[in-house]
mmCIF file of C-alpha atoms and ligand atoms in Angstrom:
data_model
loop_
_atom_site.group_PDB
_atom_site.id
_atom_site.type_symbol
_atom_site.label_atom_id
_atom_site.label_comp_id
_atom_site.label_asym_id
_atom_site.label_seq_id
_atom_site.Cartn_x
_atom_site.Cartn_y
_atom_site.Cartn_z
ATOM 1 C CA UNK A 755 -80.497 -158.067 -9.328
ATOM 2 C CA UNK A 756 -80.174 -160.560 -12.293
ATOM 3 C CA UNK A 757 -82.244 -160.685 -15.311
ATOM 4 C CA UNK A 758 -81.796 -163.303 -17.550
ATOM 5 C CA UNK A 759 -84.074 -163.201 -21.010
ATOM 6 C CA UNK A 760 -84.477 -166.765 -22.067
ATOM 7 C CA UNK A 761 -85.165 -167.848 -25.809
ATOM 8 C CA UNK A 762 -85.934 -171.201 -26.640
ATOM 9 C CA UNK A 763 -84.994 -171.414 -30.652
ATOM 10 C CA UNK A 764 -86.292 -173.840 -33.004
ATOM 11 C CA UNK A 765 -84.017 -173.145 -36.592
ATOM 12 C CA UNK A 766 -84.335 -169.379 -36.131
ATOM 13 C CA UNK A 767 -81.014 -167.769 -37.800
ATOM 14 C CA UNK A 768 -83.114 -165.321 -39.681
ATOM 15 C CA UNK A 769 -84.711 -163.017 -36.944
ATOM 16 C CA UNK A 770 -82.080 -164.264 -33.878
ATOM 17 C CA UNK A 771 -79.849 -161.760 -33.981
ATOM 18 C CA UNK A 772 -82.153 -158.104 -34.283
ATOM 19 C CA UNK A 773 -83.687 -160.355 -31.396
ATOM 20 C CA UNK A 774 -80.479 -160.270 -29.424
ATOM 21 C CA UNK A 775 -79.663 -156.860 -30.107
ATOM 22 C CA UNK A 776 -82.598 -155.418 -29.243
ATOM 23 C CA UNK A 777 -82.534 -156.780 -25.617
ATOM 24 C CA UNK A 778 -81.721 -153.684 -23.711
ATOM 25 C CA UNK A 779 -78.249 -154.468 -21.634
ATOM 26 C CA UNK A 780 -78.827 -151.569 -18.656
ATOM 27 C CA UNK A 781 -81.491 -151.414 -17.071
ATOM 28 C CA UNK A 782 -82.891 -149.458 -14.021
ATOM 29 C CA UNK A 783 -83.082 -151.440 -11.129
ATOM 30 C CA UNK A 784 -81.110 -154.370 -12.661
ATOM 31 C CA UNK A 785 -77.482 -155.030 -12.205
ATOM 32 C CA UNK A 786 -77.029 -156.998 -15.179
ATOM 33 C CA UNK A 787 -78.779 -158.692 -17.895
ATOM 34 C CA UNK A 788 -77.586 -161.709 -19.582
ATOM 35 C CA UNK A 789 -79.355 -163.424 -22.730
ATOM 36 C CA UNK A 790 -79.789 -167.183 -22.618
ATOM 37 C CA UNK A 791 -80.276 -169.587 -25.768
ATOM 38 C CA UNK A 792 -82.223 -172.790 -26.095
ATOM 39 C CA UNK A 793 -81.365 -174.228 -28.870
ATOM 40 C CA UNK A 794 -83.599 -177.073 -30.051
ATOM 41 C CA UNK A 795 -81.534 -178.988 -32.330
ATOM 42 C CA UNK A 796 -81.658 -176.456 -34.861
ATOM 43 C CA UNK A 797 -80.489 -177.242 -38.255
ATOM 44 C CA UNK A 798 -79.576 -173.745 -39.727
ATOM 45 C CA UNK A 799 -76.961 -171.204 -38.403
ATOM 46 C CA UNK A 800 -78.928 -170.489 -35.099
ATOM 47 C CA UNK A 801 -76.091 -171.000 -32.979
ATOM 48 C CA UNK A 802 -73.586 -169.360 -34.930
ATOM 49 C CA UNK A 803 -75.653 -166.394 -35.751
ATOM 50 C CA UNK A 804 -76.477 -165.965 -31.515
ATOM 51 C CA UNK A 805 -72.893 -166.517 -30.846
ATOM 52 C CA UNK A 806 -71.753 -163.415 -32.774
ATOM 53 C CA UNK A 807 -75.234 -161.548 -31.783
ATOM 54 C CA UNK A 808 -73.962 -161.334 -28.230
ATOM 55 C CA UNK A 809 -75.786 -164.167 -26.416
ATOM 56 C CA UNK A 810 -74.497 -165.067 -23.028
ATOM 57 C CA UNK A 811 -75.213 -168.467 -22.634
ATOM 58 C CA UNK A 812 -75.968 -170.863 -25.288
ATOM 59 C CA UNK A 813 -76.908 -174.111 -25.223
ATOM 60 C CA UNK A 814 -78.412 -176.998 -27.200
ATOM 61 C CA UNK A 815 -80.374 -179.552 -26.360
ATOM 62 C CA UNK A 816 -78.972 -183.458 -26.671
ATOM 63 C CA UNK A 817 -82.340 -184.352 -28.646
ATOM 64 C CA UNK A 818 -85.060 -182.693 -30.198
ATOM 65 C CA UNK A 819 -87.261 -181.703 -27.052
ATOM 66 C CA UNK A 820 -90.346 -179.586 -28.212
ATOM 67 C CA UNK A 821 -90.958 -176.176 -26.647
ATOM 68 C CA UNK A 822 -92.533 -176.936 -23.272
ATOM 69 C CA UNK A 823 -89.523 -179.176 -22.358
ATOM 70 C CA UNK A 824 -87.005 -176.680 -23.641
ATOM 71 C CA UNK A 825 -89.092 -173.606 -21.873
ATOM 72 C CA UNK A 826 -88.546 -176.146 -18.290
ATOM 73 C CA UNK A 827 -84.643 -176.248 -19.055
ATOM 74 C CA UNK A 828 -84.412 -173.060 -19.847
ATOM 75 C CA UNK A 829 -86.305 -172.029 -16.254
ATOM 76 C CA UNK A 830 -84.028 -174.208 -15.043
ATOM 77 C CA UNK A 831 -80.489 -173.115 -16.615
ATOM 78 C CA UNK A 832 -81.735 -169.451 -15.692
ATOM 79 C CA UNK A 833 -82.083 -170.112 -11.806
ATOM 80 C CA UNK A 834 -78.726 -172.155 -11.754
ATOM 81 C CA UNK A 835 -77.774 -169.082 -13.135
ATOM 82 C CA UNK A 836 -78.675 -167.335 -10.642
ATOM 83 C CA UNK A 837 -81.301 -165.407 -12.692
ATOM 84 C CA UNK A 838 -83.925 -162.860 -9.653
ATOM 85 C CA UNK A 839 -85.895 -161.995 -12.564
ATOM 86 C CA UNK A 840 -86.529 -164.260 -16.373
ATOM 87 C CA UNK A 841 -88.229 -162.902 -19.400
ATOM 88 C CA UNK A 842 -89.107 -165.094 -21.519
ATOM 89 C CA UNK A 843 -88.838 -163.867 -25.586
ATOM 90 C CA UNK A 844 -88.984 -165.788 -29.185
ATOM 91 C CA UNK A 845 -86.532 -165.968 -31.469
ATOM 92 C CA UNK A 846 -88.732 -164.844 -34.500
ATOM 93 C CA UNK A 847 -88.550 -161.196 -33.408
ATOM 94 C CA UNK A 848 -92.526 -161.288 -32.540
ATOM 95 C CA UNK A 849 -92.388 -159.157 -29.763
ATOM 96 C CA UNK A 850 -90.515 -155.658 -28.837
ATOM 97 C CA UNK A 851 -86.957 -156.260 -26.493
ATOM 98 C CA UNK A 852 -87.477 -152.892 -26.105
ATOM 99 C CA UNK A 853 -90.431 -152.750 -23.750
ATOM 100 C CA UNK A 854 -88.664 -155.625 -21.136
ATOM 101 C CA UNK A 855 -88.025 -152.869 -18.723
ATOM 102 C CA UNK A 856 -92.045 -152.459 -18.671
ATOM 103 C CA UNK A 857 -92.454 -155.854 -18.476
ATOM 104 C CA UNK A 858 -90.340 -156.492 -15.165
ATOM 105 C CA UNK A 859 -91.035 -153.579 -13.336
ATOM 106 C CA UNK A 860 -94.431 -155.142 -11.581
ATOM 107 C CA UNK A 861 -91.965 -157.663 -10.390
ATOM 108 C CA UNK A 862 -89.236 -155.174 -9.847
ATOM 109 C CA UNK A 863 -91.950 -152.912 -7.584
ATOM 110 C CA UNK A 864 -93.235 -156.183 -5.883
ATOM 111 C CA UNK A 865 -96.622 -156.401 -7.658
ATOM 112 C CA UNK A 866 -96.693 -159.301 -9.489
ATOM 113 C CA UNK A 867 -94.784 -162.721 -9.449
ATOM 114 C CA UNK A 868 -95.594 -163.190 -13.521
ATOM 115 C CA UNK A 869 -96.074 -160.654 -16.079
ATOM 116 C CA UNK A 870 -97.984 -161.431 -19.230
ATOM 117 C CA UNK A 871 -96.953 -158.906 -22.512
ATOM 118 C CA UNK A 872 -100.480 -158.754 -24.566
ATOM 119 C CA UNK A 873 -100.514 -158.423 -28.000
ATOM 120 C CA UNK A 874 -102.583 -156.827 -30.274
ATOM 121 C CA UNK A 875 -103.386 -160.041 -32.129
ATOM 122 C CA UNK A 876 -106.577 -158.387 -33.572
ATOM 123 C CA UNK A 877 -104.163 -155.526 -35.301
ATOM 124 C CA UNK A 878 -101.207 -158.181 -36.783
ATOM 125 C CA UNK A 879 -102.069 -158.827 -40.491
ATOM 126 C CA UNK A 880 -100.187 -161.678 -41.019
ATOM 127 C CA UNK A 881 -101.461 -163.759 -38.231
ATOM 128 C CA UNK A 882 -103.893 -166.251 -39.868
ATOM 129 C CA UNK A 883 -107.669 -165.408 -38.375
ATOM 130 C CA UNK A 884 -107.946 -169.054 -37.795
ATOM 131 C CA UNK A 885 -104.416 -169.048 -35.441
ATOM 132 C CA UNK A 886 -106.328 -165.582 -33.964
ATOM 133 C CA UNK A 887 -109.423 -167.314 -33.211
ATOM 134 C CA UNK A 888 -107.713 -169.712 -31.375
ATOM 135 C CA UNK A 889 -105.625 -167.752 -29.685
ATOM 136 C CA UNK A 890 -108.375 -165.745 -28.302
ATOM 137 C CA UNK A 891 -110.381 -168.974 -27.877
ATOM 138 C CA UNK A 892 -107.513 -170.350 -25.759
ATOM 139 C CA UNK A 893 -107.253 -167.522 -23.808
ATOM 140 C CA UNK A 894 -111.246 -167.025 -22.915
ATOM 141 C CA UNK A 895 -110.772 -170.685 -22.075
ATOM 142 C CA UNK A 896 -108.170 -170.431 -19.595
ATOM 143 C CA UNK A 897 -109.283 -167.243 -17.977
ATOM 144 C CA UNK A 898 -112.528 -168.447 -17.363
ATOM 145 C CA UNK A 899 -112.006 -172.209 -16.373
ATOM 146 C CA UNK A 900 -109.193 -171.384 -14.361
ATOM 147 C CA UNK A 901 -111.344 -168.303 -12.912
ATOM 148 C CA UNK A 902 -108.338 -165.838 -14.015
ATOM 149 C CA UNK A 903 -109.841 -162.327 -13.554
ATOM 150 C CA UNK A 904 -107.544 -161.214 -15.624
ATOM 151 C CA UNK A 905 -107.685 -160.257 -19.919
ATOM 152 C CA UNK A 906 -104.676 -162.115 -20.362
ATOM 153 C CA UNK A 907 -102.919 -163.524 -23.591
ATOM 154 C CA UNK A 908 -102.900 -167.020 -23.014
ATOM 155 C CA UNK A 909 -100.574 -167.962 -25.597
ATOM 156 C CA UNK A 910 -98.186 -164.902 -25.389
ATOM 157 C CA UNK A 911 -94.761 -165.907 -24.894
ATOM 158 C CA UNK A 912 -93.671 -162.509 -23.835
ATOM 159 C CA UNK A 913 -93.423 -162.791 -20.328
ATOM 160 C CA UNK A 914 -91.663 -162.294 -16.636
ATOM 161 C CA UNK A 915 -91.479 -164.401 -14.256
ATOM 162 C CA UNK A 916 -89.633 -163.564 -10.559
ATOM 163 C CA UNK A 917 -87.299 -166.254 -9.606
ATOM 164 C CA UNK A 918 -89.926 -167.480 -6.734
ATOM 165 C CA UNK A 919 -92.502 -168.195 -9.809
ATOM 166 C CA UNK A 920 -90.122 -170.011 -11.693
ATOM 167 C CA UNK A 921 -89.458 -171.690 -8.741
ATOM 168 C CA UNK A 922 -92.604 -172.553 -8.168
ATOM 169 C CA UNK A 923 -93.805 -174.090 -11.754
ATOM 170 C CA UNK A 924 -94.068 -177.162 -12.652
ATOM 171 C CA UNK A 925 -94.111 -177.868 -16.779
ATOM 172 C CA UNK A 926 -95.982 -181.213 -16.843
ATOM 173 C CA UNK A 927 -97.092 -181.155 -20.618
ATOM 174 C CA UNK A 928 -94.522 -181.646 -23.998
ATOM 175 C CA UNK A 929 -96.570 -179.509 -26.243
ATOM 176 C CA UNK A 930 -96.706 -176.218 -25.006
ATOM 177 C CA UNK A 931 -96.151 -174.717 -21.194
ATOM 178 C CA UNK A 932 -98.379 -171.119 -22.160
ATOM 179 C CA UNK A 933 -102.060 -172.136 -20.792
ATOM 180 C CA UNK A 934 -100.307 -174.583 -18.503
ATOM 181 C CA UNK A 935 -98.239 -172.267 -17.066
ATOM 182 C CA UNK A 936 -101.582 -169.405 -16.105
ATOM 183 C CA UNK A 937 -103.227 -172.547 -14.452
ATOM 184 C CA UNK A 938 -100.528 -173.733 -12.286
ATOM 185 C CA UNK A 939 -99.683 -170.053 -11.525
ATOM 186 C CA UNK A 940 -102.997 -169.167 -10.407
ATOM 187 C CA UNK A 941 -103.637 -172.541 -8.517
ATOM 188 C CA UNK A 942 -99.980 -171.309 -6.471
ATOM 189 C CA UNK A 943 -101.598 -167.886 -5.413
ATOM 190 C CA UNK A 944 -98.911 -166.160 -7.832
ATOM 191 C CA UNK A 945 -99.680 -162.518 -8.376
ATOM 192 C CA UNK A 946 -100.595 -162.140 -12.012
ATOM 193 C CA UNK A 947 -100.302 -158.983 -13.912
ATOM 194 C CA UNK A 948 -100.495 -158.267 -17.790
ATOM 195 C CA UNK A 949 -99.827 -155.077 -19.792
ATOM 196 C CA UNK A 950 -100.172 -154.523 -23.323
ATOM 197 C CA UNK A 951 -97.273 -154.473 -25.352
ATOM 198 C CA UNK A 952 -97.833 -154.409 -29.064
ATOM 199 C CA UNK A 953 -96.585 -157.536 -30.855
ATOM 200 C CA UNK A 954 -95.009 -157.174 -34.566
ATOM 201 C CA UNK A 955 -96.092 -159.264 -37.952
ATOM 202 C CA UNK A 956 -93.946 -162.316 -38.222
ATOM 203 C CA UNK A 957 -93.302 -163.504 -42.086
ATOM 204 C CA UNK A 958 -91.986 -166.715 -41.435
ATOM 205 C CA UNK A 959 -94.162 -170.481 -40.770
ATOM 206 C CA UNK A 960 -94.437 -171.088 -37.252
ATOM 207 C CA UNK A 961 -92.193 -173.310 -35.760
ATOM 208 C CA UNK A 962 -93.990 -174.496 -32.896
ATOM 209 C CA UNK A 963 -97.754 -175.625 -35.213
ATOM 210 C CA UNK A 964 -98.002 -176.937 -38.088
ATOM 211 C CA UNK A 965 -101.701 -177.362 -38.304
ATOM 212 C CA UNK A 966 -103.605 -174.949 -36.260
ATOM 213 C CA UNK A 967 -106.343 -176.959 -35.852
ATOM 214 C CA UNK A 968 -103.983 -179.842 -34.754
ATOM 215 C CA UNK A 969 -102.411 -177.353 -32.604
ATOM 216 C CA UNK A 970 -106.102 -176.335 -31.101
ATOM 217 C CA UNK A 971 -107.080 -180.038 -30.177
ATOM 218 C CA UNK A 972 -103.372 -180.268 -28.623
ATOM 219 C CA UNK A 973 -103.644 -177.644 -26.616
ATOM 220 C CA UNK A 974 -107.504 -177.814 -25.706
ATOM 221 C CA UNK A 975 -106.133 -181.307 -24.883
ATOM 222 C CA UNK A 976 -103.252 -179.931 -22.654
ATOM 223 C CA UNK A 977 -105.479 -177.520 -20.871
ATOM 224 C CA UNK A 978 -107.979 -180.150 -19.800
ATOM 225 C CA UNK A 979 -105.293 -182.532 -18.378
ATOM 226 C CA UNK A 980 -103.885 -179.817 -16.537
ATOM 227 C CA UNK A 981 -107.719 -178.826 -15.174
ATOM 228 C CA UNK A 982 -107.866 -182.425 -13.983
ATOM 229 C CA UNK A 983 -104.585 -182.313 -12.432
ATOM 230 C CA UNK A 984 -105.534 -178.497 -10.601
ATOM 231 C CA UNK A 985 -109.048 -179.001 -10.083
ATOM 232 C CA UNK A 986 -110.232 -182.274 -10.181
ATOM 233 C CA UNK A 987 -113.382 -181.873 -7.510
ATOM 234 C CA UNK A 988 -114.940 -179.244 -10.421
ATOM 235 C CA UNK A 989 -113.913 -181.350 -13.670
ATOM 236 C CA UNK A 990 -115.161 -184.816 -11.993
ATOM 237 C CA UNK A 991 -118.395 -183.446 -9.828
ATOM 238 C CA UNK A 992 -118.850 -181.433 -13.665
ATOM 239 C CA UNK A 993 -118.877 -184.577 -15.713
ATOM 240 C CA UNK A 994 -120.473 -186.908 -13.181
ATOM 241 C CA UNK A 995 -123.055 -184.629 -12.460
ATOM 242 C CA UNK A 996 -124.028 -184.166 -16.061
ATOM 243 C CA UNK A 997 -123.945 -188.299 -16.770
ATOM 244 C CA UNK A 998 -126.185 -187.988 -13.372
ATOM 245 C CA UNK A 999 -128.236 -185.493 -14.718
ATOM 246 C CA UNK A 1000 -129.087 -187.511 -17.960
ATOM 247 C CA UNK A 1001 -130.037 -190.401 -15.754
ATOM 248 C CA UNK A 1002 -132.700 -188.490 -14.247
ATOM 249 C CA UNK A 1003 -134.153 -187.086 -17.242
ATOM 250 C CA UNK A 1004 -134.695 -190.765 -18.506
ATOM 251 C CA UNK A 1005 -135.762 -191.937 -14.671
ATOM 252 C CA UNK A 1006 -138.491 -188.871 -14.851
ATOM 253 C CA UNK A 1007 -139.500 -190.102 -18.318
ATOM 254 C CA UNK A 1008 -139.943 -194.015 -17.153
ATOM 255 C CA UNK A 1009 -141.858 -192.440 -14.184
ATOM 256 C CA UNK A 1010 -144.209 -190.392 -16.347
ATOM 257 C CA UNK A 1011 -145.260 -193.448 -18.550
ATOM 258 C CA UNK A 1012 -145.075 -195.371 -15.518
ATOM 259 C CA UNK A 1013 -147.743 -193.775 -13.773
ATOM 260 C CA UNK A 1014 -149.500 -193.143 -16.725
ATOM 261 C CA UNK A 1015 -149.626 -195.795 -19.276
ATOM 262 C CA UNK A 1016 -147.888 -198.634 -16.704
ATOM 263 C CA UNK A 1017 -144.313 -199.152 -16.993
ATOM 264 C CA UNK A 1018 -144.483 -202.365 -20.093
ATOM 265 C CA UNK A 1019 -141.902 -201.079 -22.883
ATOM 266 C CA UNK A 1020 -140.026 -198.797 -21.244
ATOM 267 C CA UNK A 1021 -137.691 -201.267 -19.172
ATOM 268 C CA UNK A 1022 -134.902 -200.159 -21.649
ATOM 269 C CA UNK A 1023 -135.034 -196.682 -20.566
ATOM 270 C CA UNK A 1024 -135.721 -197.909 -16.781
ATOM 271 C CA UNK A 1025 -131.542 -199.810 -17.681
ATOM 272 C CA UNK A 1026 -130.245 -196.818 -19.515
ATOM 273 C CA UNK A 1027 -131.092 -194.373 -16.376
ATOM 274 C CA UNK A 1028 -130.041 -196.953 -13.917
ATOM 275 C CA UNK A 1029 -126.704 -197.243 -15.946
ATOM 276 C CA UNK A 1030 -126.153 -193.385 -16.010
ATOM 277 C CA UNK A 1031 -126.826 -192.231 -12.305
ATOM 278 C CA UNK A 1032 -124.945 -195.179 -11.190
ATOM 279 C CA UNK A 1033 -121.849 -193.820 -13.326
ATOM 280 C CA UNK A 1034 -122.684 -190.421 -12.551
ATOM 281 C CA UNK A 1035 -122.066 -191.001 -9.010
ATOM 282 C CA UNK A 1036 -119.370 -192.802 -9.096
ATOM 283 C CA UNK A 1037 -117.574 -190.331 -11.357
ATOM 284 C CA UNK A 1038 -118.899 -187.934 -8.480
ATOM 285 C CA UNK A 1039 -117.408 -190.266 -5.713
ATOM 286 C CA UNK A 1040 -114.005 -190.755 -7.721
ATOM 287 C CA UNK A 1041 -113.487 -186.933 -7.635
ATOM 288 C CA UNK A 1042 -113.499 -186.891 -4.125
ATOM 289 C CA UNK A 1043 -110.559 -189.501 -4.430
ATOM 290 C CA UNK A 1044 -108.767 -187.234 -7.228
ATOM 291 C CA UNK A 1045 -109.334 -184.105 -4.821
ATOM 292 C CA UNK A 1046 -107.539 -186.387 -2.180
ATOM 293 C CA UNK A 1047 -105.086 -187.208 -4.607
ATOM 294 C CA UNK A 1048 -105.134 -183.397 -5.587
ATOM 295 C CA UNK A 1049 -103.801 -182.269 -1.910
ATOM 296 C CA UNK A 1050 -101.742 -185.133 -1.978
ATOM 297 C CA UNK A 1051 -99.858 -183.456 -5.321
ATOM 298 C CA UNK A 1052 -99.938 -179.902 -3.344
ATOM 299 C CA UNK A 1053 -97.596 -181.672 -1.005
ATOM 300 C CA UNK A 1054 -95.231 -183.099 -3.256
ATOM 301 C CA UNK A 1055 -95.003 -179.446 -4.635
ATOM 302 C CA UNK A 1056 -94.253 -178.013 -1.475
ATOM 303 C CA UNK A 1057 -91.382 -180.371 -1.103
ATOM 304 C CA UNK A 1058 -89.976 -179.882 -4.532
ATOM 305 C CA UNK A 1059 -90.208 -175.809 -4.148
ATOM 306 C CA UNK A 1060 -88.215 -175.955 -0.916
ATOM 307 C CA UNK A 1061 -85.770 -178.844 -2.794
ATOM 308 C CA UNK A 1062 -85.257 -176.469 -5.773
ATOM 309 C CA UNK A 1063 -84.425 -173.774 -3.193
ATOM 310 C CA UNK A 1064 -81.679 -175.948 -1.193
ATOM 311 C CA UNK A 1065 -79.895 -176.903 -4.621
ATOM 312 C CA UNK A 1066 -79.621 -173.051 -5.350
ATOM 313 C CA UNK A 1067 -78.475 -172.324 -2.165
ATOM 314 C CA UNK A 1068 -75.453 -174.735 -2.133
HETATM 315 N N1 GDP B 1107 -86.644 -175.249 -28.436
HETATM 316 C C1 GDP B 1107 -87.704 -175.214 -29.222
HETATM 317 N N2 GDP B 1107 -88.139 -174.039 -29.545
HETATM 318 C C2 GDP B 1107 -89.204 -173.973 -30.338
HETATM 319 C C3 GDP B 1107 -89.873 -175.106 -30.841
HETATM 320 N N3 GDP B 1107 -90.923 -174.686 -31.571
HETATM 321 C C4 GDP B 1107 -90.869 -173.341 -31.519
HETATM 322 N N4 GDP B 1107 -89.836 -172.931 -30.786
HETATM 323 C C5 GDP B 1107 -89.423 -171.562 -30.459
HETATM 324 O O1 GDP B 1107 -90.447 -171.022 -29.669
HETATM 325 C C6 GDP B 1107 -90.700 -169.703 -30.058
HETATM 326 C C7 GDP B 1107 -92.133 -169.596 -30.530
HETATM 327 O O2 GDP B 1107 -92.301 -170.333 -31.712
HETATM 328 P P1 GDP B 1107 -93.044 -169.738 -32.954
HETATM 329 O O3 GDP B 1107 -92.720 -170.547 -34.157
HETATM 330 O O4 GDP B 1107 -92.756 -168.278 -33.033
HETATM 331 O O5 GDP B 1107 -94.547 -170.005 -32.516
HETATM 332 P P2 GDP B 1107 -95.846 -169.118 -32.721
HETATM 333 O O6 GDP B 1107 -95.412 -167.758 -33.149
HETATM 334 O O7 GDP B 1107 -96.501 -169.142 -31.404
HETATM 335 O O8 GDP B 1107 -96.625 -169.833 -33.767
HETATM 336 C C8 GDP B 1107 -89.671 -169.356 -31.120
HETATM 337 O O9 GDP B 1107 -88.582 -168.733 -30.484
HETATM 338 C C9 GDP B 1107 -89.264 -170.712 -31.687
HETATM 339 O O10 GDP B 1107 -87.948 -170.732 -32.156
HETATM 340 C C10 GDP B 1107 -89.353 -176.379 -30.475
HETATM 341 O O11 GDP B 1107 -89.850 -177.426 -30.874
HETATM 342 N N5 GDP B 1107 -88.267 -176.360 -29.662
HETATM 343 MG MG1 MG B 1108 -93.852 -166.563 -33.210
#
């Protein structure tokens, strides 16, 4: 059994190395545990500092890639390696190495394909309450448009995922892969399973948003993209039925002063609601065509899953 921990890094020579260190290097269960670096085109001394921290593998991307493309190399570099078993950390020293034995044993006992660390964002006084807000937003978002029946961190980082998950997931956006990621996850039938693990204060700016309300819109953006992508019957029958639904308030109204003053004046109205339940439905109709579409994509995943398998195996 292989673990690797995986750490994407974005100029992060202050906090890499207690990160390193900290990653316990026996573990029950696991044969060995080797400690992977993405480096992002860092600037500073991060590859230098995780070279003489004790990092495994390190390795730098040719350009600047953002975090969700770096977080699919990394997946990737970690199965080549032959990884059973990923954990993903950050670099800034956020979250406890310590606790990664916690954090793989649902995998390790067969109970859970991913495994979610959740913080105690509510408790960490240097998180801005705006970036806590929309964490928790994010999450509540997820959990209950992707039907998740789960309190999970949306946004944690902190995670596990068994080599059939990573497998499995397929990092479509370039912002970030954390909502993305739950959706897909739950859309594969993956066994989900979170357990608190207490995150620490971080001093420094975040790397991965600069504006947290630009960060918000990104990622609200993100997560809607990827709802079209998983469920595109519910986003299309939601939006055409609503367009649909104004229609027939404005048909109801044309009746009413039909009937009871005539119908003169209100042709407009008459237009407008013939305009929006004609839209409505075919909104309605072209969601039937994405849902095609939709199994259409299932396929293609199938075939990439059992792909990704064959190139391991050889
Ligand atoms: N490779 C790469 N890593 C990044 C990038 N942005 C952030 N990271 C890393 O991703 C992790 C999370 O970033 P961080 O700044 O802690 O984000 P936050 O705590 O969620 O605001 C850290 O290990 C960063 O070094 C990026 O653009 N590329
Ligand atoms: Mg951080």
């Amino acid at each position: 059994m292989r673990l690797i921990v995986i750490i994407p890094a974005l100029n992060e020579e202050a906090n890499l190395a207690s990160v390193i260190k900290e990653i316990p290097r026996s573990i029950d269960r696991v044969d060995e545990v080797k400690v992977l670096i993405l480096d992002d085109g860092s600037t500073d001394k991060t590859v230098q500092v995780a070279k003489e921290a004790g990092a495994d593998f390190i390795l730098s991307n040719p350009q600047k890639m953002g975090l969700a493309r770096t977080f699919k190399r990394a997946l990737e570099e970690a199965l080549n390696r032959e990884a059973d078993i990923i954990v993903n950390t950050d670099g800034d020293n956020h979250y406890d190495q310590s606790k990664i034995p916690e954090l793989i044993k649902p995998i390790l006992d067969k109970k859970a394909e991913i495994v979610i660390g959740n913080r105690n964002i509510w408790e960490l006084k240097k998180m801005p309450l705006v970036k806590k807000l929309g964490n928790s937003m994010g999450s509540w978002f997820v959990r209950t448009i992707a039907r998740i029946p789960l309190k999970v961190d949306a946004s944690s980082g902190y995670r596990a995922y068994s080599k059939n998950a990573a497998l499995r997931l397929n990092i479509l956006s370039d912002h970030t892969y954390a909502h993305e990621t739950l959706i897909q996850a739950h859309d594969h039938g993956l066994a989900l399973e979170c357990i608190d693990i207490p995150a620490r204060d971080v001093d420094r700016p975040s790397r991965l948003i600069s504006s947290v309300p630009k960060h918000i819109f990104k990622s609200l953006l993100v997560i809607f993209r990827i709802l079209t992508i998983y469920k595109p019957l519910r986003v299309m029958l939601s939006i055409g039925s609503l367009i649909f639904g104004v229609g027939l308030i404005f048909i109801i109204r044309f009746l009413y002063f039909y009937f009871t003053q005539g119908g003169e004046g209100h042709i407009q109205s008459l237009i407008l609601a013939s305009a929006l339940l004609l839209i409505g439905f075919q909104i309605c109709v072209l969601g039937l065509i994405s849902s095609a579409v939709g199994w259409n994509r299932k396929i293609l995943e199938e075939n990439l899953y059992r792909s990704k398998k064959i190139e391991l195996k050889k």
